[in-house]
Coordinates of C-alpha atoms in Angstrom, one line a residue:
Chain A
M1 CA -25.0 -8.0 -13.6
A2 CA -24.3 -11.4 -13.5
I3 CA -20.7 -12.7 -13.9
S4 CA -19.8 -15.8 -14.8
K5 CA -16.9 -17.2 -13.2
N6 CA -16.5 -20.5 -14.9
D7 CA -16.4 -19.4 -18.1
G8 CA -13.2 -17.6 -20.3
P9 CA -10.3 -16.1 -18.5
A10 CA -10.1 -14.1 -15.6
I11 CA -8.5 -11.1 -16.6
T12 CA -8.7 -9.6 -20.2
I13 CA -6.4 -6.9 -21.5
S14 CA -6.4 -5.8 -24.9
S15 CA -4.2 -2.9 -26.7
L16 CA -4.3 -1.1 -22.7
T17 CA -1.9 2.5 -22.7
K18 CA -1.8 4.4 -20.1
L19 CA -0.1 8.1 -20.8
Y20 CA -0.2 10.9 -17.8
N21 CA 0.8 14.6 -18.1
V22 CA 4.1 15.8 -17.1
P23 CA 4.5 18.4 -15.4
R24 CA 5.5 21.8 -17.6
Q25 CA 6.3 19.5 -20.8
K26 CA 4.0 19.1 -23.9
Q27 CA 5.0 15.2 -24.1
K28 CA 3.1 12.6 -22.1
R29 CA 4.8 9.9 -19.9
S30 CA 3.6 6.1 -21.2
A31 CA 3.3 4.4 -17.8
I32 CA 1.9 1.4 -20.0
R33 CA 2.1 0.6 -23.7
D34 CA -0.3 -1.0 -25.6
L35 CA -0.5 -4.2 -23.2
N36 CA -2.6 -7.4 -24.3
L37 CA -2.7 -10.1 -21.6
T38 CA -4.8 -12.9 -21.1
V39 CA -4.8 -14.7 -17.4
P40 CA -6.8 -17.9 -17.7
N41 CA -9.3 -18.9 -14.5
G42 CA -7.9 -20.8 -12.2
E43 CA -4.2 -20.4 -12.4
I44 CA -1.3 -18.6 -10.4
F45 CA -0.4 -15.3 -12.9
G46 CA 2.8 -13.9 -11.8
F47 CA 3.6 -10.3 -13.0
L48 CA 7.1 -9.4 -13.2
G49 CA 8.8 -6.3 -13.8
P50 CA 11.3 -3.7 -12.6
N51 CA 10.4 -0.9 -10.5
G52 CA 8.4 1.9 -13.0
A53 CA 7.5 -1.3 -15.5
G54 CA 4.1 -0.4 -14.8
K55 CA 2.5 -3.4 -12.8
T56 CA 0.7 -1.4 -10.2
T57 CA -0.3 0.7 -13.2
T58 CA -2.1 -1.9 -14.8
I59 CA -3.3 -2.9 -11.4
K60 CA -4.8 0.2 -10.9
I61 CA -6.6 0.0 -14.0
L62 CA -8.0 -3.2 -13.4
L63 CA -9.3 -2.0 -9.9
N64 CA -11.0 1.2 -12.1
F65 CA -8.4 3.1 -9.4
I66 CA -7.6 5.1 -12.9
T67 CA -8.9 4.9 -16.1
A68 CA -7.0 3.6 -19.4
T69 CA -5.7 6.4 -21.8
S70 CA -7.3 3.4 -24.6
G71 CA -7.4 -0.2 -24.9
H72 CA -9.7 -2.0 -21.9
A73 CA -9.8 -4.7 -19.4
E74 CA -12.2 -7.1 -18.8
I75 CA -12.7 -8.9 -15.2
F76 CA -14.4 -12.5 -16.1
G77 CA -15.6 -10.9 -19.3
V78 CA -17.2 -7.6 -17.3
S79 CA -15.4 -4.1 -18.2
S80 CA -13.2 -3.0 -15.3
E81 CA -14.7 0.3 -15.5
D82 CA -17.9 -1.2 -14.4
D83 CA -18.4 -1.5 -10.6
N84 CA -20.2 -4.9 -10.6
A85 CA -16.7 -6.3 -12.3
R86 CA -14.9 -5.9 -8.3
Q87 CA -17.5 -8.1 -6.7
P88 CA -14.9 -11.3 -7.6
I89 CA -12.1 -9.7 -6.5
G90 CA -10.1 -9.7 -3.6
Y91 CA -7.0 -7.6 -3.3
V92 CA -3.9 -6.7 -1.2
P93 CA -2.4 -3.6 -2.1
E94 CA 1.7 -2.6 -1.9
Q95 CA 2.1 -1.7 1.7
P96 CA -1.3 -1.5 2.9
Y97 CA -2.7 0.6 5.6
F98 CA -5.5 0.8 7.5
P99 CA -7.9 2.9 9.4
K100 CA -4.9 2.6 13.0
F101 CA -8.1 3.8 15.2
L102 CA -9.9 0.3 14.1
T103 CA -9.2 -3.4 15.6
T104 CA -8.9 -6.2 13.4
L105 CA -11.8 -8.0 13.3
E106 CA -13.9 -4.1 12.9
V107 CA -11.4 -3.7 9.9
V108 CA -12.1 -7.4 8.5
K109 CA -16.0 -7.6 9.3
A110 CA -16.7 -4.4 7.2
H111 CA -14.7 -5.5 4.5
G112 CA -17.0 -9.0 4.4
S113 CA -20.0 -6.4 4.4
L114 CA -18.9 -4.3 1.9
S115 CA -18.5 -7.9 -0.2
G116 CA -21.8 -8.1 0.1
F117 CA -22.1 -10.7 2.9
G118 CA -24.4 -9.8 5.9
F119 CA -23.8 -8.0 8.9
G120 CA -24.2 -11.3 10.7
S121 CA -22.3 -13.4 8.3
S122 CA -19.6 -11.2 7.6
K123 CA -18.3 -11.6 11.3
V124 CA -18.5 -14.9 11.2
Q125 CA -16.7 -15.2 7.7
A126 CA -14.5 -12.4 9.0
E127 CA -13.4 -14.7 12.4
D128 CA -12.7 -17.6 9.9
V129 CA -10.3 -16.1 7.8
L130 CA -8.4 -14.9 10.5
K131 CA -8.6 -18.3 12.4
D132 CA -6.6 -19.2 8.5
L133 CA -4.8 -16.7 9.0
G134 CA -3.2 -17.1 12.5
M135 CA -4.8 -13.7 13.8
Y136 CA -7.6 -14.5 15.9
D137 CA -5.9 -13.8 18.6
H138 CA -5.1 -10.3 17.4
R139 CA -8.8 -9.6 16.5
H140 CA -9.5 -7.2 18.9
T141 CA -6.1 -5.6 18.7
P142 CA -5.9 -1.8 17.6
L143 CA -4.5 -1.9 13.6
S144 CA -2.1 0.5 15.0
K145 CA -0.5 -2.0 17.3
L146 CA 0.1 -4.9 15.0
S147 CA 3.3 -5.2 13.5
K148 CA 4.3 -4.6 9.6
G149 CA 3.6 -8.7 9.0
M150 CA 0.5 -9.0 10.9
T151 CA -0.6 -5.9 8.9
Q152 CA 0.2 -7.8 6.1
R153 CA -1.9 -10.7 7.4
V154 CA -4.8 -8.5 7.7
A155 CA -4.6 -7.1 4.6
V156 CA -4.8 -10.9 3.2
A157 CA -7.1 -11.2 5.4
T158 CA -9.7 -7.9 3.9
A159 CA -9.3 -9.5 0.6
L160 CA -9.9 -13.3 1.3
V161 CA -12.8 -12.3 3.6
G162 CA -15.4 -12.2 0.4
D163 CA -14.8 -15.8 -0.5
P164 CA -13.4 -14.2 -4.0
Q165 CA -12.8 -15.9 -7.3
L166 CA -9.8 -13.6 -8.4
L167 CA -7.0 -12.7 -5.6
I168 CA -5.1 -9.6 -7.3
L169 CA -1.9 -9.4 -5.1
D170 CA 0.5 -6.7 -5.2
E171 CA 3.8 -7.6 -3.5
P172 CA 2.1 -9.6 -0.7
S173 CA 5.2 -10.9 1.0
S174 CA 6.4 -7.5 1.4
G175 CA 7.0 -7.7 5.5
L176 CA 6.6 -11.1 6.3
D177 CA 9.0 -13.5 7.6
P178 CA 10.6 -16.1 6.0
V179 CA 7.9 -18.4 7.7
G180 CA 5.0 -15.9 7.1
R181 CA 6.2 -16.2 3.7
K182 CA 5.9 -19.5 3.6
E183 CA 2.7 -19.9 5.3
L184 CA 1.5 -17.4 2.5
R185 CA 2.4 -19.6 -0.6
D186 CA 0.9 -22.6 1.3
L187 CA -2.4 -20.7 1.5
L188 CA -2.0 -19.4 -2.5
L189 CA -1.7 -22.9 -3.3
S190 CA -4.5 -24.1 -1.2
L191 CA -6.4 -21.5 -3.2
K192 CA -5.5 -22.5 -5.8
A193 CA -6.4 -26.1 -5.4
R194 CA -10.0 -24.8 -4.7
G195 CA -9.8 -23.2 -8.0
K196 CA -9.1 -19.2 -7.6
T197 CA -7.1 -17.4 -9.6
I198 CA -4.0 -15.3 -8.1
F199 CA -3.2 -12.2 -9.8
L200 CA 0.3 -12.0 -8.0
S201 CA 3.0 -8.9 -8.5
S202 CA 5.7 -9.7 -6.7
H203 CA 9.9 -9.2 -6.8
L204 CA 10.5 -12.7 -4.8
L205 CA 10.9 -14.7 -8.4
S206 CA 12.5 -17.7 -6.9
E207 CA 9.2 -17.5 -5.1
M208 CA 7.0 -16.8 -8.2
E209 CA 8.4 -19.6 -10.0
A210 CA 7.8 -21.9 -7.3
I211 CA 4.5 -21.1 -7.1
C212 CA 3.3 -19.9 -10.4
D213 CA 1.4 -21.1 -13.8
R214 CA 2.3 -18.3 -16.0
V215 CA 4.2 -15.4 -15.7
A216 CA 4.4 -12.3 -17.8
V217 CA 7.4 -9.8 -17.7
L218 CA 7.0 -5.9 -18.3
S219 CA 9.4 -3.1 -19.0
S220 CA 8.8 0.4 -19.4
G221 CA 5.1 -0.5 -20.1
R222 CA 5.7 -3.3 -22.1
L223 CA 4.9 -6.9 -22.3
V224 CA 8.3 -8.6 -23.2
G225 CA 7.7 -12.1 -22.6
E226 CA 5.1 -14.1 -21.2
G227 CA 4.1 -17.9 -20.9
R228 CA 4.9 -20.7 -18.1
P229 CA 8.1 -20.2 -16.3
A230 CA 9.9 -23.2 -18.1
D231 CA 8.9 -21.4 -21.4
I232 CA 10.2 -18.3 -20.7
V233 CA 13.7 -19.8 -19.5
Q234 CA 16.1 -20.3 -21.9
D235 CA 17.8 -23.6 -22.4
S236 CA 21.5 -24.1 -22.3
D237 CA 23.7 -26.6 -23.9
K238 CA 25.8 -26.0 -21.1
A239 CA 26.7 -28.4 -18.1
I240 CA 27.9 -28.1 -14.5
V241 CA 30.6 -30.6 -13.8
L242 CA 31.1 -30.8 -10.0
I243 CA 35.0 -32.4 -9.4
G244 CA 36.5 -33.0 -5.9
G245 CA 40.3 -33.8 -5.1
L246 CA 41.9 -31.9 -7.6
A247 CA 45.0 -30.0 -6.1
Q248 CA 43.9 -26.9 -6.6
L249 CA 47.4 -25.3 -7.2
D250 CA 47.9 -27.9 -9.8
T251 CA 48.4 -26.0 -13.4
L252 CA 47.7 -28.9 -15.6
W253 CA 43.7 -29.5 -14.9
R254 CA 43.7 -25.5 -15.4
Q255 CA 45.6 -26.2 -19.1
D256 CA 43.0 -28.9 -20.0
A257 CA 40.2 -26.4 -18.6
A258 CA 41.1 -23.9 -21.0
A259 CA 41.8 -25.9 -23.7
L260 CA 38.3 -27.0 -23.7
N261 CA 36.7 -23.8 -23.2
A262 CA 36.1 -24.1 -19.6
E263 CA 35.0 -21.7 -17.0
Y264 CA 35.8 -22.4 -13.6
K265 CA 35.3 -21.2 -9.9
L266 CA 36.8 -22.9 -6.5
D267 CA 33.7 -23.5 -4.6
G268 CA 35.2 -24.8 -1.0
P269 CA 37.3 -28.1 -1.6
N270 CA 35.7 -28.7 -5.1
V271 CA 36.0 -26.9 -8.1
R272 CA 32.9 -26.1 -10.3
F273 CA 33.0 -26.1 -14.4
T274 CA 30.9 -25.0 -16.8
V275 CA 31.2 -26.5 -20.2
D276 CA 29.9 -26.9 -23.6
G277 CA 27.9 -30.4 -23.0
E278 CA 29.6 -31.9 -25.5
A279 CA 33.3 -31.1 -24.1
A280 CA 31.6 -32.3 -20.7
Y281 CA 32.7 -36.2 -21.1
P282 CA 36.7 -35.3 -22.4
L283 CA 36.7 -32.5 -19.7
I284 CA 36.0 -35.0 -16.7
S285 CA 38.3 -37.6 -18.3
R286 CA 41.1 -35.6 -18.4
L287 CA 40.2 -34.1 -14.8
I288 CA 39.9 -37.9 -13.7
G289 CA 43.0 -38.7 -14.9
H290 CA 44.5 -35.6 -12.9
G291 CA 43.4 -37.2 -10.0
G292 CA 39.9 -35.9 -9.8
A293 CA 36.7 -37.6 -8.3
L294 CA 33.1 -36.6 -10.1
I295 CA 30.7 -35.3 -7.7
S296 CA 27.9 -34.4 -10.2
V297 CA 27.0 -33.3 -13.7
T298 CA 24.2 -30.7 -13.8
P299 CA 22.7 -29.1 -17.2
E300 CA 23.2 -25.0 -16.9
R301 CA 19.5 -23.8 -16.9
E302 CA 18.6 -20.2 -16.6
T303 CA 16.2 -19.4 -13.3
L304 CA 13.6 -17.3 -13.7
E305 CA 15.5 -14.6 -12.7
D306 CA 18.1 -14.6 -14.6
A307 CA 15.3 -14.7 -17.8
F308 CA 13.7 -12.0 -16.0
L309 CA 17.3 -9.9 -16.1
R310 CA 17.9 -11.2 -19.7
L311 CA 14.6 -10.1 -20.9
V312 CA 14.5 -6.4 -18.9
E313 CA 17.6 -5.7 -20.4
Q314 CA 17.1 -6.8 -23.8
D315 CA 14.0 -4.5 -24.1
L316 CA 16.0 -1.6 -22.4
A317 CA 19.0 -2.2 -24.8
A318 CA 16.4 -1.7 -27.8
Chain B
M1 CA -30.9 -1.2 -3.3
I2 CA -29.9 -3.6 0.0
N3 CA -26.4 -3.9 -1.3
V4 CA -26.4 0.5 -1.1
F5 CA -27.6 0.4 2.5
R6 CA -25.3 -2.3 3.7
H7 CA -22.4 -0.5 1.9
L8 CA -23.5 3.0 3.5
T9 CA -24.3 1.4 6.7
T10 CA -20.8 -0.2 7.0
L11 CA -18.4 2.7 5.4
A12 CA -20.5 5.3 7.5
G13 CA -20.2 2.7 11.1
I14 CA -16.4 2.7 10.6
T15 CA -16.1 6.0 9.7
M16 CA -18.2 6.9 13.0
L17 CA -15.8 4.0 14.9
E18 CA -12.6 5.9 13.7
G19 CA -14.0 9.2 14.5
A20 CA -15.0 8.7 17.4
R21 CA -11.6 7.2 18.6
K22 CA -9.3 10.0 17.1
Q23 CA -7.7 12.2 19.8
I24 CA -8.9 15.4 17.4
F25 CA -12.3 14.8 18.5
H26 CA -11.3 14.0 22.3
V27 CA -9.5 16.8 22.3
L28 CA -12.4 19.1 20.6
M29 CA -15.1 17.9 22.6
L30 CA -12.9 19.1 25.6
F31 CA -12.9 22.2 24.2
A32 CA -16.9 22.3 23.9
M33 CA -17.1 21.1 27.2
T34 CA -14.7 24.2 28.5
L35 CA -17.0 26.4 26.5
I36 CA -20.2 25.0 27.7
V37 CA -18.8 25.9 31.2
I38 CA -17.5 29.4 30.6
A39 CA -21.1 29.9 29.3
T40 CA -22.9 28.6 32.5
L41 CA -20.4 30.9 34.7
L42 CA -21.1 34.0 32.4
G43 CA -24.8 33.5 32.9
F44 CA -24.2 34.3 36.5
L45 CA -22.6 37.4 36.1
D46 CA -26.7 38.7 36.2
H47 CA -29.1 37.6 38.2
N48 CA -32.2 38.7 36.4
I49 CA -31.6 37.0 33.3
Q50 CA -29.4 34.2 34.4
M51 CA -31.4 31.4 32.6
K52 CA -31.9 33.2 29.7
V53 CA -28.1 33.8 29.3
I54 CA -27.4 30.5 30.0
K55 CA -29.7 28.7 27.4
D56 CA -28.1 31.5 24.7
L57 CA -24.6 31.4 25.7
V58 CA -24.5 27.2 25.9
C59 CA -26.0 27.3 22.7
V60 CA -23.9 28.9 20.6
A61 CA -21.3 27.1 22.9
I62 CA -22.6 23.9 21.1
L63 CA -23.2 25.3 17.5
V64 CA -19.5 26.4 17.5
S65 CA -18.3 23.0 18.9
S66 CA -20.5 21.1 17.0
C67 CA -19.7 22.9 14.2
L68 CA -15.6 22.8 14.4
I69 CA -15.9 19.0 15.5
S70 CA -17.7 18.4 11.3
I71 CA -15.5 20.6 9.9
T72 CA -11.9 19.1 11.1
L73 CA -13.6 15.7 10.7
S74 CA -14.9 16.3 7.2
V75 CA -12.5 18.1 5.6
S76 CA -9.9 15.2 6.8
G77 CA -11.6 12.5 5.8
L78 CA -11.3 11.9 2.1
P79 CA -7.4 13.5 1.8
Q80 CA -6.5 11.1 4.4
E81 CA -7.7 7.9 3.2
L82 CA -6.3 9.0 -0.4
E83 CA -2.7 10.0 1.3
L84 CA -2.3 7.0 3.9
R85 CA -4.0 4.9 0.8
T86 CA -6.6 2.9 3.2
V87 CA -8.6 3.8 0.0
Y88 CA -7.6 1.0 -1.7
P89 CA -8.7 -2.1 -0.1
V90 CA -12.4 -0.4 0.2
M91 CA -12.6 0.6 -3.3
A92 CA -11.2 -2.6 -4.6
K93 CA -14.8 -3.8 -3.3
P94 CA -17.6 -3.4 -5.4
I95 CA -18.8 0.0 -4.0
K96 CA -19.4 2.8 -6.2
R97 CA -17.4 6.6 -5.9
W98 CA -20.4 8.2 -4.7
E99 CA -21.3 5.3 -1.9
F100 CA -17.9 6.2 -0.5
V101 CA -18.3 9.8 -0.1
V102 CA -21.5 9.4 1.0
G103 CA -20.7 6.7 3.7
K104 CA -18.0 9.2 5.0
Y105 CA -20.1 11.8 5.4
L106 CA -22.6 9.9 7.0
G107 CA -20.0 8.6 9.1
T108 CA -18.9 12.2 10.0
V109 CA -22.5 13.3 10.6
G110 CA -22.5 9.8 13.1
T111 CA -19.3 11.5 15.6
V112 CA -20.5 15.1 15.4
T113 CA -24.3 13.4 16.5
I114 CA -22.0 11.7 19.5
G115 CA -20.3 14.8 20.5
M116 CA -23.8 16.7 20.1
L117 CA -25.5 14.2 22.6
I118 CA -22.9 14.3 25.0
M119 CA -23.0 18.3 24.8
L120 CA -26.8 17.7 25.0
A121 CA -26.3 15.7 28.0
A122 CA -24.5 18.3 29.9
F123 CA -27.1 21.1 28.6
C124 CA -29.8 19.4 29.8
G125 CA -27.8 18.8 33.4
I126 CA -27.0 22.3 33.8
L127 CA -30.6 23.1 32.8
L128 CA -31.7 20.7 35.5
A129 CA -29.7 21.7 38.1
Y130 CA -30.4 25.6 37.9
S131 CA -34.0 25.7 37.2
G132 CA -35.2 22.0 38.0
H133 CA -36.7 21.1 34.2
V134 CA -35.8 20.6 31.2
S135 CA -37.9 22.9 28.5
A136 CA -39.2 20.9 25.5
G137 CA -37.7 24.2 23.4
V138 CA -34.2 22.2 23.9
F139 CA -35.3 18.9 22.0
M140 CA -36.4 21.6 18.6
V141 CA -33.5 23.5 18.9
M142 CA -30.4 20.5 19.1
P143 CA -31.8 18.7 15.6
F144 CA -31.6 22.1 13.7
L145 CA -27.6 23.0 15.1
L146 CA -27.3 19.0 13.9
L147 CA -28.8 20.0 10.9
E148 CA -26.7 22.9 10.8
A149 CA -22.9 20.6 11.6
C150 CA -24.4 18.3 8.7
I151 CA -24.5 21.1 6.5
V152 CA -21.2 22.3 7.4
A153 CA -20.0 18.9 7.0
A154 CA -21.3 18.3 3.6
I155 CA -19.3 21.5 2.4
G156 CA -16.2 20.2 3.7
V157 CA -16.1 17.1 2.1
M158 CA -17.0 18.6 -1.1
L159 CA -14.1 21.1 -0.6
S160 CA -12.1 18.2 0.4
T161 CA -12.7 16.5 -3.2
F162 CA -10.7 19.2 -4.6
C163 CA -8.7 21.2 -2.1
S164 CA -5.8 20.2 0.2
T165 CA -7.1 20.1 4.0
P166 CA -5.7 23.1 4.9
L167 CA -7.1 25.0 2.6
A168 CA -10.4 23.0 2.8
W169 CA -10.7 23.8 7.0
F170 CA -10.7 28.0 6.0
L171 CA -12.8 27.5 3.4
T172 CA -15.4 26.0 5.1
V173 CA -15.0 28.0 8.1
F174 CA -15.1 31.1 5.5
V175 CA -18.7 29.9 4.8
F176 CA -20.1 28.7 7.7
M177 CA -19.1 32.6 8.8
I178 CA -20.5 33.8 6.0
G179 CA -23.5 31.9 5.6
A180 CA -24.0 32.5 9.8
F181 CA -24.3 36.2 9.1
K182 CA -25.8 35.7 5.5
F183 CA -28.6 38.4 6.2
Q184 CA -26.5 40.9 7.9
L185 CA -23.8 40.7 5.2
S186 CA -26.1 41.3 2.5
E187 CA -27.9 44.1 3.7
F188 CA -24.4 45.7 4.4
L189 CA -23.3 44.7 0.7
A190 CA -26.4 46.1 -0.8
A191 CA -26.2 49.7 1.2
K192 CA -22.3 49.8 -0.2
D193 CA -22.2 48.1 -3.7
H194 CA -24.4 49.9 -6.2
S195 CA -22.3 48.7 -9.2
V196 CA -24.1 45.9 -11.5
V197 CA -21.2 44.0 -10.7
G198 CA -21.1 44.0 -7.2
K199 CA -24.7 43.1 -7.2
V200 CA -24.8 39.9 -9.6
V201 CA -21.9 38.1 -7.5
E202 CA -24.0 39.3 -3.9
A203 CA -27.1 37.9 -5.7
V204 CA -25.5 34.4 -6.9
G205 CA -22.9 34.2 -3.6
Y206 CA -26.8 35.0 -2.0
Q207 CA -28.0 32.0 -4.0
V208 CA -25.1 29.6 -3.9
L209 CA -24.0 29.9 0.1
P210 CA -26.5 28.4 2.9
N211 CA -28.2 30.2 4.7
L212 CA -27.2 29.0 8.4
E213 CA -28.7 31.7 10.0
C214 CA -32.8 29.8 9.3
F215 CA -31.7 27.1 11.7
N216 CA -31.2 29.2 14.7
F217 CA -33.9 28.7 17.1
K218 CA -31.7 29.6 19.9
D219 CA -33.8 32.9 20.8
S220 CA -36.8 31.2 20.1
L221 CA -35.7 28.8 23.0
V222 CA -34.2 31.9 25.3
H223 CA -37.4 33.7 24.8
D224 CA -39.5 30.6 24.8
I225 CA -40.8 32.3 21.6
P226 CA -43.6 29.4 19.7
V227 CA -42.2 28.4 16.0
S228 CA -44.9 26.9 13.3
G229 CA -44.8 23.2 12.5
I230 CA -44.6 24.5 9.0
Y231 CA -41.8 27.0 9.2
L232 CA -39.4 23.6 11.1
L233 CA -40.6 21.7 8.5
Q234 CA -39.6 24.3 5.4
T235 CA -36.4 24.5 7.4
G236 CA -35.6 21.2 7.6
L237 CA -36.5 20.3 4.1
Y238 CA -34.2 22.9 2.9
G239 CA -31.4 21.8 5.0
F240 CA -31.8 18.0 3.7
V241 CA -32.1 19.5 -0.1
Y242 CA -28.9 21.7 0.1
T243 CA -26.9 19.0 2.0
V244 CA -28.3 16.3 -1.0
A245 CA -27.4 19.0 -3.9
V246 CA -23.6 19.7 -2.0
L247 CA -22.8 15.7 -1.5
T248 CA -23.7 15.2 -5.5
L249 CA -21.1 17.8 -6.2
A250 CA -18.8 16.0 -3.7
S251 CA -19.4 12.6 -5.7
L252 CA -19.2 14.3 -9.0
A253 CA -15.8 15.6 -8.1
F254 CA -14.6 12.0 -6.3
A255 CA -15.8 10.4 -9.8
Q256 CA -13.1 12.2 -11.7
K257 CA -10.0 11.2 -9.4
E258 CA -7.8 8.8 -9.9
F259 CA -5.8 7.3 -7.3

């Protein structure tokens, strides 16, 4: 079946539910409940959620490792239960393992062949990908001799070797050092620039915020938030005021801060105030009156991590 | 069709490479060589029928060793892939479940073939050293010993799709033993048990379990008895059909698996 990669979304998930039998119990446990999700083509899509939220279960259904109890998922318009749906997919599992008696090149080359390349071209493809990932010098090294970070790179290589349109990455930064993480981030951005779609499940929320076009937050198997990172985070009407030069033992500025409901925190020689936006100017005036010097005023902004924790806590409370 | 061929050869290739590099394969090959040496030494006990005894015992040593290798590798292949999660990156490619099962099986057969070729070389070396020639019968016996090991490997793969590795190992050894003495066992049971239930169980067992005895042509090698081409063809066809049937069951079982 021909797969059109340019039209329509890369992933469409409709009313997806997965129930598991619990031993010695009549009731089934739900891993995912009525999940609806659309991943546009050509974007980096972040898939967030605490452990046990159902992220890996969703990915396993997309890859047809497990079957959904109800609902369905499509990859470029093809049902995920069709083996052809995996043609445009490259997948990096969480904590990847490979046959330890094989070498890096043997494994990556085999994945190239399984992706549809001929034996000759899969070797060329494998070598190119290993060069891109800085693993070419280790091409003849048995996988049992590689470090965790290197094994992770091999996993990325096996995913990239077929030149897939859609990359599904489950915690790809796991095991990578900061340099490796930056290289992976740059790689993902370059893949996006080439029009690839990246479906990224990760716990590193600061990285997700930096590179994702859209994110979805999953909690207890349900979607609790979806949109662009800027849409997920809540606007705040508070301001952060950083003041230097205040005598730290002085009680007068503390009284002024309390009068304007400003929270403060000592930050080295400076003091960091969090105050309602409209009270910021009066606070600054009073603090300057106490000998303080204004260093900066910034609007308080919720990070993606704050938003993630808020959404998950709201869901758990509900 | 090209894709199916490519998938099968790729999976078989990496499975064979991995199998041939595994320590357990090297240990079993050492065991096989030890058995062949012991069989050769035992042949010297009787100088009159020295070559007959050597041929007989070495064939038994090759059969036992190759079946032990095929059982050990076949029962651990699929469960190990699932347990170590090496199955994930492979099954994320556009391959079918049955291709994975058959590819793994062919790889195991490839490793067993490597082992048998080494044993054949040793056998030929012994024959050349003591009789100065290698009879053509050797090259008729060995493919059927390999076919027997292939059937045993298919049973191992099939059992490993729904049994734990140790249980699959014991069950496969059990089936191998019954299959190797099926005819004698059937006659023994027929003489002992006259109940209807016993007869039904025996009849079903007789049809379902493989007849591994028919692959054993060592007597014709030892005593230089000619075997008709038709019989060889029928035996080969029986082995092929039985293997395909068992692998079909294994593929159906693996297709239902969630991992």
